[in-house]
PDB file of C-alpha atoms in Angstrom:
ATOM      1  CA  UNK A   2    -111.297  76.721 -80.667  1.00 44.00           C
ATOM      2  CA  UNK A   3    -108.080  74.988 -79.731  1.00 53.00           C
ATOM      3  CA  UNK A   4    -108.217  72.288 -77.105  1.00 48.00           C
ATOM      4  CA  UNK A   5    -105.058  71.456 -75.182  1.00 55.00           C
ATOM      5  CA  UNK A   6    -104.609  68.792 -72.573  1.00 54.00           C
ATOM      6  CA  UNK A   7    -102.499  69.491 -69.530  1.00 56.00           C
ATOM      7  CA  UNK A   8    -101.614  67.195 -66.657  1.00 63.00           C
ATOM      8  CA  UNK A   9    -102.156  70.104 -64.267  1.00 83.00           C
ATOM      9  CA  UNK A  10    -104.450  73.070 -64.777  1.00 83.00           C
ATOM     10  CA  UNK A  11    -102.541  74.912 -62.053  1.00 80.00           C
ATOM     11  CA  UNK A  12     -99.186  74.512 -63.858  1.00 87.00           C
ATOM     12  CA  UNK A  13    -100.710  75.375 -67.211  1.00 87.00           C
ATOM     13  CA  UNK A  14    -102.314  78.601 -65.975  1.00 86.00           C
ATOM     14  CA  UNK A  15     -99.129  79.499 -64.094  1.00 85.00           C
ATOM     15  CA  UNK A  16     -97.059  78.949 -67.222  1.00 90.00           C
ATOM     16  CA  UNK A  17     -99.276  80.897 -69.595  1.00 89.00           C
ATOM     17  CA  UNK A  18    -100.282  83.786 -67.338  1.00 86.00           C
ATOM     18  CA  UNK A  19     -97.106  84.397 -65.363  1.00 86.00           C
ATOM     19  CA  UNK A  20     -94.909  83.364 -68.283  1.00 92.00           C
ATOM     20  CA  UNK A  21     -96.574  85.889 -70.583  1.00 90.00           C
ATOM     21  CA  UNK A  22     -96.110  88.672 -68.046  1.00 87.00           C
ATOM     22  CA  UNK A  23     -92.468  87.752 -67.499  1.00 89.00           C
ATOM     23  CA  UNK A  24     -91.921  87.835 -71.255  1.00 93.00           C
ATOM     24  CA  UNK A  25     -93.696  91.181 -71.709  1.00 89.00           C
ATOM     25  CA  UNK A  26     -92.366  93.016 -68.666  1.00 86.00           C
ATOM     26  CA  UNK A  27     -88.819  91.623 -68.542  1.00 90.00           C
ATOM     27  CA  UNK A  28     -87.753  89.765 -71.645  1.00 95.00           C
ATOM     28  CA  UNK A  29     -88.981  92.293 -74.205  1.00 94.00           C
ATOM     29  CA  UNK A  30     -87.086  95.197 -72.642  1.00 93.00           C
ATOM     30  CA  UNK A  31     -83.949  93.108 -72.062  1.00 96.00           C
ATOM     31  CA  UNK A  32     -83.948  92.009 -75.709  1.00 97.00           C
ATOM     32  CA  UNK A  33     -84.345  95.607 -76.878  1.00 95.00           C
ATOM     33  CA  UNK A  34     -81.414  96.632 -74.663  1.00 96.00           C
ATOM     34  CA  UNK A  35     -79.311  93.785 -76.053  1.00 97.00           C
ATOM     35  CA  UNK A  36     -80.128  94.785 -79.635  1.00 96.00           C
ATOM     36  CA  UNK A  37     -79.194  98.405 -78.904  1.00 95.00           C
ATOM     37  CA  UNK A  38     -76.036  97.344 -77.091  1.00 95.00           C
ATOM     38  CA  UNK A  39     -74.904  95.192 -80.014  1.00 94.00           C
ATOM     39  CA  UNK A  40     -75.466  98.085 -82.426  1.00 93.00           C
ATOM     40  CA  UNK A  41     -73.558 100.485 -80.169  1.00 93.00           C
ATOM     41  CA  UNK A  42     -70.783  98.030 -79.301  1.00 92.00           C
ATOM     42  CA  UNK A  43     -71.642  98.203 -75.579  1.00 94.00           C
ATOM     43  CA  UNK A  44     -70.605  94.639 -74.801  1.00 94.00           C
ATOM     44  CA  UNK A  45     -70.724  94.886 -70.992  1.00 95.00           C
ATOM     45  CA  UNK A  46     -74.344  96.077 -71.249  1.00 96.00           C
ATOM     46  CA  UNK A  47     -75.020  93.203 -73.643  1.00 96.00           C
ATOM     47  CA  UNK A  48     -73.551  90.738 -71.142  1.00 96.00           C
ATOM     48  CA  UNK A  49     -75.556  92.120 -68.204  1.00 96.00           C
ATOM     49  CA  UNK A  50     -78.833  92.146 -70.138  1.00 97.00           C
ATOM     50  CA  UNK A  51     -78.155  88.684 -71.583  1.00 97.00           C
ATOM     51  CA  UNK A  52     -77.831  87.310 -68.050  1.00 96.00           C
ATOM     52  CA  UNK A  53     -81.106  88.985 -67.093  1.00 95.00           C
ATOM     53  CA  UNK A  54     -82.873  87.783 -70.248  1.00 97.00           C
ATOM     54  CA  UNK A  55     -81.657  84.231 -69.735  1.00 95.00           C
ATOM     55  CA  UNK A  56     -82.942  84.125 -66.151  1.00 92.00           C
ATOM     56  CA  UNK A  57     -86.366  85.344 -67.260  1.00 93.00           C
ATOM     57  CA  UNK A  58     -86.605  82.902 -70.156  1.00 95.00           C
ATOM     58  CA  UNK A  59     -85.354  80.009 -68.031  1.00 94.00           C
ATOM     59  CA  UNK A  60     -88.011  80.728 -65.441  1.00 92.00           C
ATOM     60  CA  UNK A  61     -90.683  80.772 -68.162  1.00 94.00           C
ATOM     61  CA  UNK A  62     -89.349  77.511 -69.589  1.00 95.00           C
ATOM     62  CA  UNK A  63     -89.434  75.911 -66.115  1.00 94.00           C
ATOM     63  CA  UNK A  64     -93.010  76.929 -65.259  1.00 92.00           C
ATOM     64  CA  UNK A  65     -94.748  74.057 -67.081  1.00 92.00           C
ATOM     65  CA  UNK A  66     -92.539  71.635 -65.130  1.00 90.00           C
ATOM     66  CA  UNK A  67     -93.278  73.027 -61.658  1.00 86.00           C
ATOM     67  CA  UNK A  68     -91.101  76.137 -61.287  1.00 85.00           C
ATOM     68  CA  UNK A  69     -92.462  78.839 -59.005  1.00 81.00           C
ATOM     69  CA  UNK A  70     -94.067  81.946 -60.476  1.00 79.00           C
ATOM     70  CA  UNK A  71     -92.511  85.293 -59.671  1.00 69.00           C
ATOM     71  CA  UNK A  72     -94.377  87.073 -56.875  1.00 61.00           C
ATOM     72  CA  UNK A  73     -94.519  90.775 -57.701  1.00 58.00           C
ATOM     73  CA  UNK A  74     -95.641  91.860 -54.222  1.00 59.00           C
ATOM     74  CA  UNK A  75     -92.549  90.951 -52.268  1.00 61.00           C
ATOM     75  CA  UNK A  76     -90.135  89.764 -54.924  1.00 59.00           C
ATOM     76  CA  UNK A  77     -89.637  86.623 -52.877  1.00 62.00           C
ATOM     77  CA  UNK A  78     -86.496  84.637 -53.489  1.00 66.00           C
ATOM     78  CA  UNK A  79     -86.940  81.907 -56.066  1.00 72.00           C
ATOM     79  CA  UNK A  80     -84.566  79.910 -58.193  1.00 76.00           C
ATOM     80  CA  UNK A  81     -85.470  80.847 -61.778  1.00 75.00           C
ATOM     81  CA  UNK A  82     -83.614  77.822 -63.081  1.00 77.00           C
ATOM     82  CA  UNK A  83     -85.553  75.194 -61.138  1.00 82.00           C
ATOM     83  CA  UNK A  84     -87.171  72.611 -63.402  1.00 89.00           C
ATOM     84  CA  UNK A  85     -85.648  74.058 -66.597  1.00 92.00           C
ATOM     85  CA  UNK A  86     -84.968  71.241 -69.057  1.00 92.00           C
ATOM     86  CA  UNK A  87     -81.227  70.568 -69.299  1.00 92.00           C
ATOM     87  CA  UNK A  88     -80.998  71.306 -73.036  1.00 93.00           C
ATOM     88  CA  UNK A  89     -82.645  74.714 -72.507  1.00 93.00           C
ATOM     89  CA  UNK A  90     -80.258  75.581 -69.703  1.00 91.00           C
ATOM     90  CA  UNK A  91     -77.232  74.521 -71.758  1.00 94.00           C
ATOM     91  CA  UNK A  92     -78.344  76.728 -74.670  1.00 95.00           C
ATOM     92  CA  UNK A  93     -78.901  79.631 -72.270  1.00 94.00           C
ATOM     93  CA  UNK A  94     -75.477  79.118 -70.735  1.00 94.00           C
ATOM     94  CA  UNK A  95     -73.874  79.260 -74.169  1.00 96.00           C
ATOM     95  CA  UNK A  96     -75.613  82.575 -74.944  1.00 97.00           C
ATOM     96  CA  UNK A  97     -74.199  84.016 -71.702  1.00 96.00           C
ATOM     97  CA  UNK A  98     -70.742  82.567 -72.359  1.00 96.00           C
ATOM     98  CA  UNK A  99     -70.651  84.105 -75.826  1.00 95.00           C
ATOM     99  CA  UNK A 100     -71.798  87.491 -74.460  1.00 95.00           C
ATOM    100  CA  UNK A 101     -69.019  87.260 -71.838  1.00 94.00           C
ATOM    101  CA  UNK A 102     -66.484  86.578 -74.547  1.00 93.00           C
ATOM    102  CA  UNK A 103     -67.762  89.589 -76.499  1.00 92.00           C
ATOM    103  CA  UNK A 104     -67.413  91.788 -73.391  1.00 89.00           C
ATOM    104  CA  UNK A 105     -63.750  90.761 -73.198  1.00 86.00           C
ATOM    105  CA  UNK A 106     -63.062  91.295 -76.885  1.00 88.00           C
ATOM    106  CA  UNK A 107     -65.562  92.803 -79.318  1.00 83.00           C
ATOM    107  CA  UNK A 108     -66.626  90.288 -81.985  1.00 85.00           C
ATOM    108  CA  UNK A 109     -66.518  90.741 -85.738  1.00 77.00           C
ATOM    109  CA  UNK A 110     -69.794  92.013 -87.268  1.00 75.00           C
ATOM    110  CA  UNK A 111     -71.039  88.682 -88.655  1.00 90.00           C
ATOM    111  CA  UNK A 112     -70.363  86.839 -85.420  1.00 91.00           C
ATOM    112  CA  UNK A 113     -72.300  89.433 -83.399  1.00 92.00           C
ATOM    113  CA  UNK A 114     -75.216  89.373 -85.854  1.00 93.00           C
ATOM    114  CA  UNK A 115     -75.344  85.562 -85.813  1.00 95.00           C
ATOM    115  CA  UNK A 116     -75.270  85.530 -82.010  1.00 96.00           C
ATOM    116  CA  UNK A 117     -78.054  88.131 -81.853  1.00 97.00           C
ATOM    117  CA  UNK A 118     -80.171  85.997 -84.196  1.00 97.00           C
ATOM    118  CA  UNK A 119     -79.639  83.016 -81.857  1.00 97.00           C
ATOM    119  CA  UNK A 120     -80.771  85.158 -78.909  1.00 98.00           C
ATOM    120  CA  UNK A 121     -83.885  86.315 -80.782  1.00 98.00           C
ATOM    121  CA  UNK A 122     -84.695  82.742 -81.830  1.00 98.00           C
ATOM    122  CA  UNK A 123     -84.284  81.531 -78.253  1.00 96.00           C
ATOM    123  CA  UNK A 124     -86.618  84.251 -76.952  1.00 98.00           C
ATOM    124  CA  UNK A 125     -89.154  83.445 -79.691  1.00 97.00           C
ATOM    125  CA  UNK A 126     -88.953  79.747 -78.799  1.00 97.00           C
ATOM    126  CA  UNK A 127     -89.511  80.622 -75.134  1.00 97.00           C
ATOM    127  CA  UNK A 128     -92.603  82.640 -76.022  1.00 97.00           C
ATOM    128  CA  UNK A 129     -93.813  79.765 -78.207  1.00 97.00           C
ATOM    129  CA  UNK A 130     -93.831  77.471 -75.138  1.00 96.00           C
ATOM    130  CA  UNK A 131     -96.797  79.528 -73.893  1.00 95.00           C
ATOM    131  CA  UNK A 132     -98.930  78.101 -76.704  1.00 94.00           C
ATOM    132  CA  UNK A 133    -100.679  81.390 -77.465  1.00 91.00           C
ATOM    133  CA  UNK A 134    -102.391  81.803 -80.823  1.00 90.00           C
ATOM    134  CA  UNK A 135    -100.968  85.313 -81.332  1.00 87.00           C
ATOM    135  CA  UNK A 136     -97.649  86.940 -80.436  1.00 89.00           C
ATOM    136  CA  UNK A 137     -97.559  88.813 -77.153  1.00 88.00           C
ATOM    137  CA  UNK A 138     -98.155  92.564 -77.404  1.00 82.00           C
ATOM    138  CA  UNK A 139     -95.001  94.687 -77.314  1.00 83.00           C
ATOM    139  CA  UNK A 140     -95.259  96.676 -74.077  1.00 74.00           C
ATOM    140  CA  UNK A 141     -93.092  99.504 -75.385  1.00 70.00           C
ATOM    141  CA  UNK A 142     -95.380 100.065 -78.360  1.00 69.00           C
ATOM    142  CA  UNK A 143     -98.285 102.558 -78.430  1.00 63.00           C
ATOM    143  CA  UNK A 144    -100.900  99.804 -78.011  1.00 68.00           C
ATOM    144  CA  UNK A 145     -98.810  97.393 -75.954  1.00 61.00           C
ATOM    145  CA  UNK A 146    -100.108  98.188 -72.492  1.00 65.00           C
ATOM    146  CA  UNK A 147    -103.726  97.833 -73.619  1.00 63.00           C
ATOM    147  CA  UNK A 148    -102.984  94.404 -75.096  1.00 64.00           C
ATOM    148  CA  UNK A 149    -101.242  93.358 -71.902  1.00 64.00           C
ATOM    149  CA  UNK A 150    -104.151  94.514 -69.775  1.00 67.00           C
ATOM    150  CA  UNK A 151    -106.578  92.503 -71.941  1.00 69.00           C
ATOM    151  CA  UNK A 152    -104.475  89.389 -71.315  1.00 67.00           C
ATOM    152  CA  UNK A 153    -104.250  90.003 -67.576  1.00 72.00           C
ATOM    153  CA  UNK A 154    -107.967  90.700 -67.276  1.00 70.00           C
ATOM    154  CA  UNK A 155    -108.685  87.374 -68.969  1.00 69.00           C
ATOM    155  CA  UNK A 156    -106.432  85.393 -66.618  1.00 72.00           C
ATOM    156  CA  UNK A 157    -106.951  87.297 -63.377  1.00 73.00           C
ATOM    157  CA  UNK A 158    -110.071  85.438 -62.189  1.00 74.00           C
ATOM    158  CA  UNK A 159    -108.734  81.973 -62.949  1.00 72.00           C
ATOM    159  CA  UNK A 160    -105.317  82.687 -61.440  1.00 76.00           C
ATOM    160  CA  UNK A 161    -107.007  84.000 -58.305  1.00 77.00           C
ATOM    161  CA  UNK A 162    -109.340  80.993 -58.136  1.00 80.00           C
ATOM    162  CA  UNK A 163    -106.353  78.633 -58.361  1.00 77.00           C
ATOM    163  CA  UNK A 164    -104.558  80.473 -55.548  1.00 78.00           C
ATOM    164  CA  UNK A 165    -101.754  81.775 -57.767  1.00 75.00           C
ATOM    165  CA  UNK A 166     -99.890  84.950 -56.863  1.00 74.00           C
ATOM    166  CA  UNK A 167    -101.360  88.146 -58.331  1.00 73.00           C
ATOM    167  CA  UNK A 168    -100.326  88.770 -61.914  1.00 72.00           C
ATOM    168  CA  UNK A 169     -99.692  92.469 -61.335  1.00 69.00           C
ATOM    169  CA  UNK A 170     -98.363  94.252 -58.274  1.00 68.00           C
ATOM    170  CA  UNK A 171    -101.110  95.763 -56.125  1.00 69.00           C
ATOM    171  CA  UNK A 172     -99.395  99.118 -56.630  1.00 71.00           C
ATOM    172  CA  UNK A 173    -100.354  98.935 -60.312  1.00 67.00           C
ATOM    173  CA  UNK A 174    -103.994  98.056 -59.738  1.00 67.00           C
ATOM    174  CA  UNK A 175    -105.202 100.027 -56.727  1.00 68.00           C
ATOM    175  CA  UNK A 176    -107.488 103.003 -57.431  1.00 71.00           C
ATOM    176  CA  UNK A 177    -105.986 106.472 -57.471  1.00 68.00           C
TER     177      UNK A 177
END
């Protein structure tokens, strides 16, 4: 058993539960699109998905410092960059700036590969902030949805008890 201290149970549960869902539902697919776009030389797609990925990861990185969780029911307006540590935001900005440069003029192979490795490392570091003992399940894999549902089931009661927004949209969970 691993014991972690947290100044706020509410912030910790928000970070781990909502952060994990943001990473699985948004970041994983954005990263896959970026990887495919780099391989295909689709630099405008890479730029668009890098912006999306950065917003997701910044929101996850801000959650332990008081950022708001995403509310799936109404998609309420939030600032995904609130409470993001400055160094994280600067790194994210550089990833976007480089993707923008690539969209204007395709990079040489090594430069694109090195940039993609920086993106992957940044996403991995974002996931690591969740403090989970195992990597998150890959939603687009054959077993991914079952792994995600196990995580949600484990957090659902506590998130509800703490008054956090639902982890999944009601549309996903209501009986047929």
